[in-house]
Protein backbone atom coordinates (compact mmCIF):
# COMPACT_ATOMS: atom_id res chain seq x y z
CA UNK A 1 0.00 0.00 0.00
CA UNK A 2 3.00 2.29 -0.20
CA UNK A 3 1.95 3.18 -3.75
CA UNK A 4 -1.36 4.53 -2.44
CA UNK A 5 0.55 6.73 0.01
CA UNK A 6 2.74 8.06 -2.83
CA UNK A 7 -0.29 8.84 -4.99
CA UNK A 8 -1.88 10.61 -2.01
CA UNK A 9 1.20 12.79 -1.52
CA UNK A 10 1.26 13.73 -5.22
CA UNK A 11 -2.46 14.63 -5.25
CA UNK A 12 -2.09 16.61 -2.02
CA UNK A 13 0.85 18.60 -3.41
CA UNK A 14 -1.07 19.28 -6.65
CA UNK A 15 -4.01 20.53 -4.59
CA UNK A 16 -1.84 22.90 -2.57
CA UNK A 17 0.01 24.18 -5.63
CA UNK A 18 -3.25 24.76 -7.52
CA UNK A 19 -4.22 27.42 -4.96
CA UNK A 20 -1.30 29.63 -6.05
CA UNK A 21 -0.08 28.76 -9.56
CA UNK A 22 -2.19 29.89 -12.54
CA UNK A 23 -2.72 27.55 -15.50
CA UNK A 24 -1.82 29.19 -18.84
CA UNK A 25 -3.85 28.58 -22.00
CA UNK A 26 -4.00 30.10 -25.47
CA UNK A 27 -6.88 30.56 -27.88
CA UNK A 28 -6.70 31.40 -31.56
CA UNK A 29 -9.51 33.46 -33.07
CA UNK A 30 -9.34 33.76 -36.83
CA UNK A 31 -11.32 34.49 -39.98
CA UNK A 32 -10.58 33.07 -43.42
CA UNK A 33 -11.88 35.07 -46.38
CA UNK A 34 -10.75 33.50 -49.61
CA UNK A 35 -6.94 33.47 -49.52
CA UNK A 36 -6.75 36.07 -46.73
CA UNK A 37 -6.28 34.95 -43.15
CA UNK A 38 -6.78 37.35 -40.23
CA UNK A 39 -6.33 36.12 -36.70
CA UNK A 40 -5.66 37.00 -33.10
CA UNK A 41 -4.10 34.77 -30.46
CA UNK A 42 -5.03 35.44 -26.84
CA UNK A 43 -3.07 34.17 -23.85
CA UNK A 44 -4.75 33.84 -20.45
CA UNK A 45 -3.60 32.59 -17.08
CA UNK A 46 -6.43 31.51 -14.81
CA UNK A 47 -6.26 29.83 -11.43
CA UNK A 48 -8.17 26.63 -10.77
CA UNK A 49 -11.42 27.27 -8.86
CA UNK A 50 -10.91 26.99 -5.08
CA UNK A 51 -13.48 24.17 -4.84
CA UNK A 52 -11.33 21.98 -7.13
CA UNK A 53 -8.23 22.74 -5.07
CA UNK A 54 -10.05 21.85 -1.84
CA UNK A 55 -11.26 18.56 -3.34
CA UNK A 56 -7.70 17.69 -4.42
CA UNK A 57 -6.36 18.39 -0.92
CA UNK A 58 -9.10 16.32 0.75
CA UNK A 59 -8.69 13.40 -1.68
CA UNK A 60 -4.89 13.50 -1.30
CA UNK A 61 -5.18 13.43 2.49
CA UNK A 62 -7.68 10.57 2.28
CA UNK A 63 -5.39 8.55 0.04
CA UNK A 64 -2.51 9.14 2.42
CA UNK A 65 -4.60 7.92 5.36
CA UNK A 66 -5.79 4.89 3.39
CA UNK A 67 -2.23 4.10 2.31
CA UNK A 68 -0.97 4.26 5.88
CA UNK A 69 -3.34 1.54 7.08
CA UNK A 70 -1.89 -1.78 5.92
mmCIF file of C-alpha atoms in Angstrom:
data_model
loop_
_atom_site.group_PDB
_atom_site.id
_atom_site.type_symbol
_atom_site.label_atom_id
_atom_site.label_comp_id
_atom_site.label_asym_id
_atom_site.label_seq_id
_atom_site.Cartn_x
_atom_site.Cartn_y
_atom_site.Cartn_z
ATOM 1 C CA UNK A 1 0.000 0.000 0.000
ATOM 2 C CA UNK A 2 2.999 2.293 -0.197
ATOM 3 C CA UNK A 3 1.955 3.183 -3.753
ATOM 4 C CA UNK A 4 -1.359 4.527 -2.443
ATOM 5 C CA UNK A 5 0.549 6.733 0.010
ATOM 6 C CA UNK A 6 2.738 8.060 -2.827
ATOM 7 C CA UNK A 7 -0.288 8.843 -4.993
ATOM 8 C CA UNK A 8 -1.876 10.614 -2.005
ATOM 9 C CA UNK A 9 1.196 12.790 -1.519
ATOM 10 C CA UNK A 10 1.256 13.728 -5.221
ATOM 11 C CA UNK A 11 -2.462 14.626 -5.250
ATOM 12 C CA UNK A 12 -2.091 16.613 -2.019
ATOM 13 C CA UNK A 13 0.846 18.600 -3.413
ATOM 14 C CA UNK A 14 -1.068 19.280 -6.648
ATOM 15 C CA UNK A 15 -4.008 20.534 -4.593
ATOM 16 C CA UNK A 16 -1.845 22.901 -2.567
ATOM 17 C CA UNK A 17 0.012 24.177 -5.633
ATOM 18 C CA UNK A 18 -3.253 24.755 -7.523
ATOM 19 C CA UNK A 19 -4.216 27.421 -4.963
ATOM 20 C CA UNK A 20 -1.301 29.630 -6.047
ATOM 21 C CA UNK A 21 -0.080 28.758 -9.561
ATOM 22 C CA UNK A 22 -2.193 29.891 -12.538
ATOM 23 C CA UNK A 23 -2.720 27.550 -15.496
ATOM 24 C CA UNK A 24 -1.821 29.191 -18.842
ATOM 25 C CA UNK A 25 -3.846 28.576 -21.997
ATOM 26 C CA UNK A 26 -3.999 30.098 -25.475
ATOM 27 C CA UNK A 27 -6.881 30.561 -27.879
ATOM 28 C CA UNK A 28 -6.697 31.401 -31.561
ATOM 29 C CA UNK A 29 -9.513 33.458 -33.073
ATOM 30 C CA UNK A 30 -9.339 33.764 -36.834
ATOM 31 C CA UNK A 31 -11.317 34.493 -39.976
ATOM 32 C CA UNK A 32 -10.584 33.072 -43.422
ATOM 33 C CA UNK A 33 -11.881 35.072 -46.380
ATOM 34 C CA UNK A 34 -10.745 33.497 -49.611
ATOM 35 C CA UNK A 35 -6.941 33.469 -49.523
ATOM 36 C CA UNK A 36 -6.747 36.066 -46.732
ATOM 37 C CA UNK A 37 -6.285 34.949 -43.152
ATOM 38 C CA UNK A 38 -6.779 37.355 -40.229
ATOM 39 C CA UNK A 39 -6.331 36.118 -36.695
ATOM 40 C CA UNK A 40 -5.656 37.000 -33.095
ATOM 41 C CA UNK A 41 -4.104 34.775 -30.456
ATOM 42 C CA UNK A 42 -5.033 35.443 -26.837
ATOM 43 C CA UNK A 43 -3.070 34.170 -23.846
ATOM 44 C CA UNK A 44 -4.746 33.843 -20.447
ATOM 45 C CA UNK A 45 -3.598 32.590 -17.081
ATOM 46 C CA UNK A 46 -6.428 31.509 -14.806
ATOM 47 C CA UNK A 47 -6.257 29.826 -11.430
ATOM 48 C CA UNK A 48 -8.167 26.630 -10.769
ATOM 49 C CA UNK A 49 -11.418 27.272 -8.857
ATOM 50 C CA UNK A 50 -10.911 26.991 -5.082
ATOM 51 C CA UNK A 51 -13.477 24.171 -4.841
ATOM 52 C CA UNK A 52 -11.333 21.984 -7.126
ATOM 53 C CA UNK A 53 -8.228 22.740 -5.066
ATOM 54 C CA UNK A 54 -10.045 21.852 -1.838
ATOM 55 C CA UNK A 55 -11.259 18.562 -3.344
ATOM 56 C CA UNK A 56 -7.701 17.695 -4.421
ATOM 57 C CA UNK A 57 -6.358 18.386 -0.919
ATOM 58 C CA UNK A 58 -9.096 16.318 0.751
ATOM 59 C CA UNK A 59 -8.689 13.401 -1.681
ATOM 60 C CA UNK A 60 -4.895 13.502 -1.300
ATOM 61 C CA UNK A 61 -5.180 13.430 2.494
ATOM 62 C CA UNK A 62 -7.685 10.574 2.278
ATOM 63 C CA UNK A 63 -5.392 8.554 0.035
ATOM 64 C CA UNK A 64 -2.506 9.140 2.420
ATOM 65 C CA UNK A 65 -4.595 7.915 5.363
ATOM 66 C CA UNK A 66 -5.791 4.886 3.387
ATOM 67 C CA UNK A 67 -2.226 4.103 2.306
ATOM 68 C CA UNK A 68 -0.968 4.258 5.883
ATOM 69 C CA UNK A 69 -3.337 1.536 7.076
ATOM 70 C CA UNK A 70 -1.888 -1.777 5.925
#
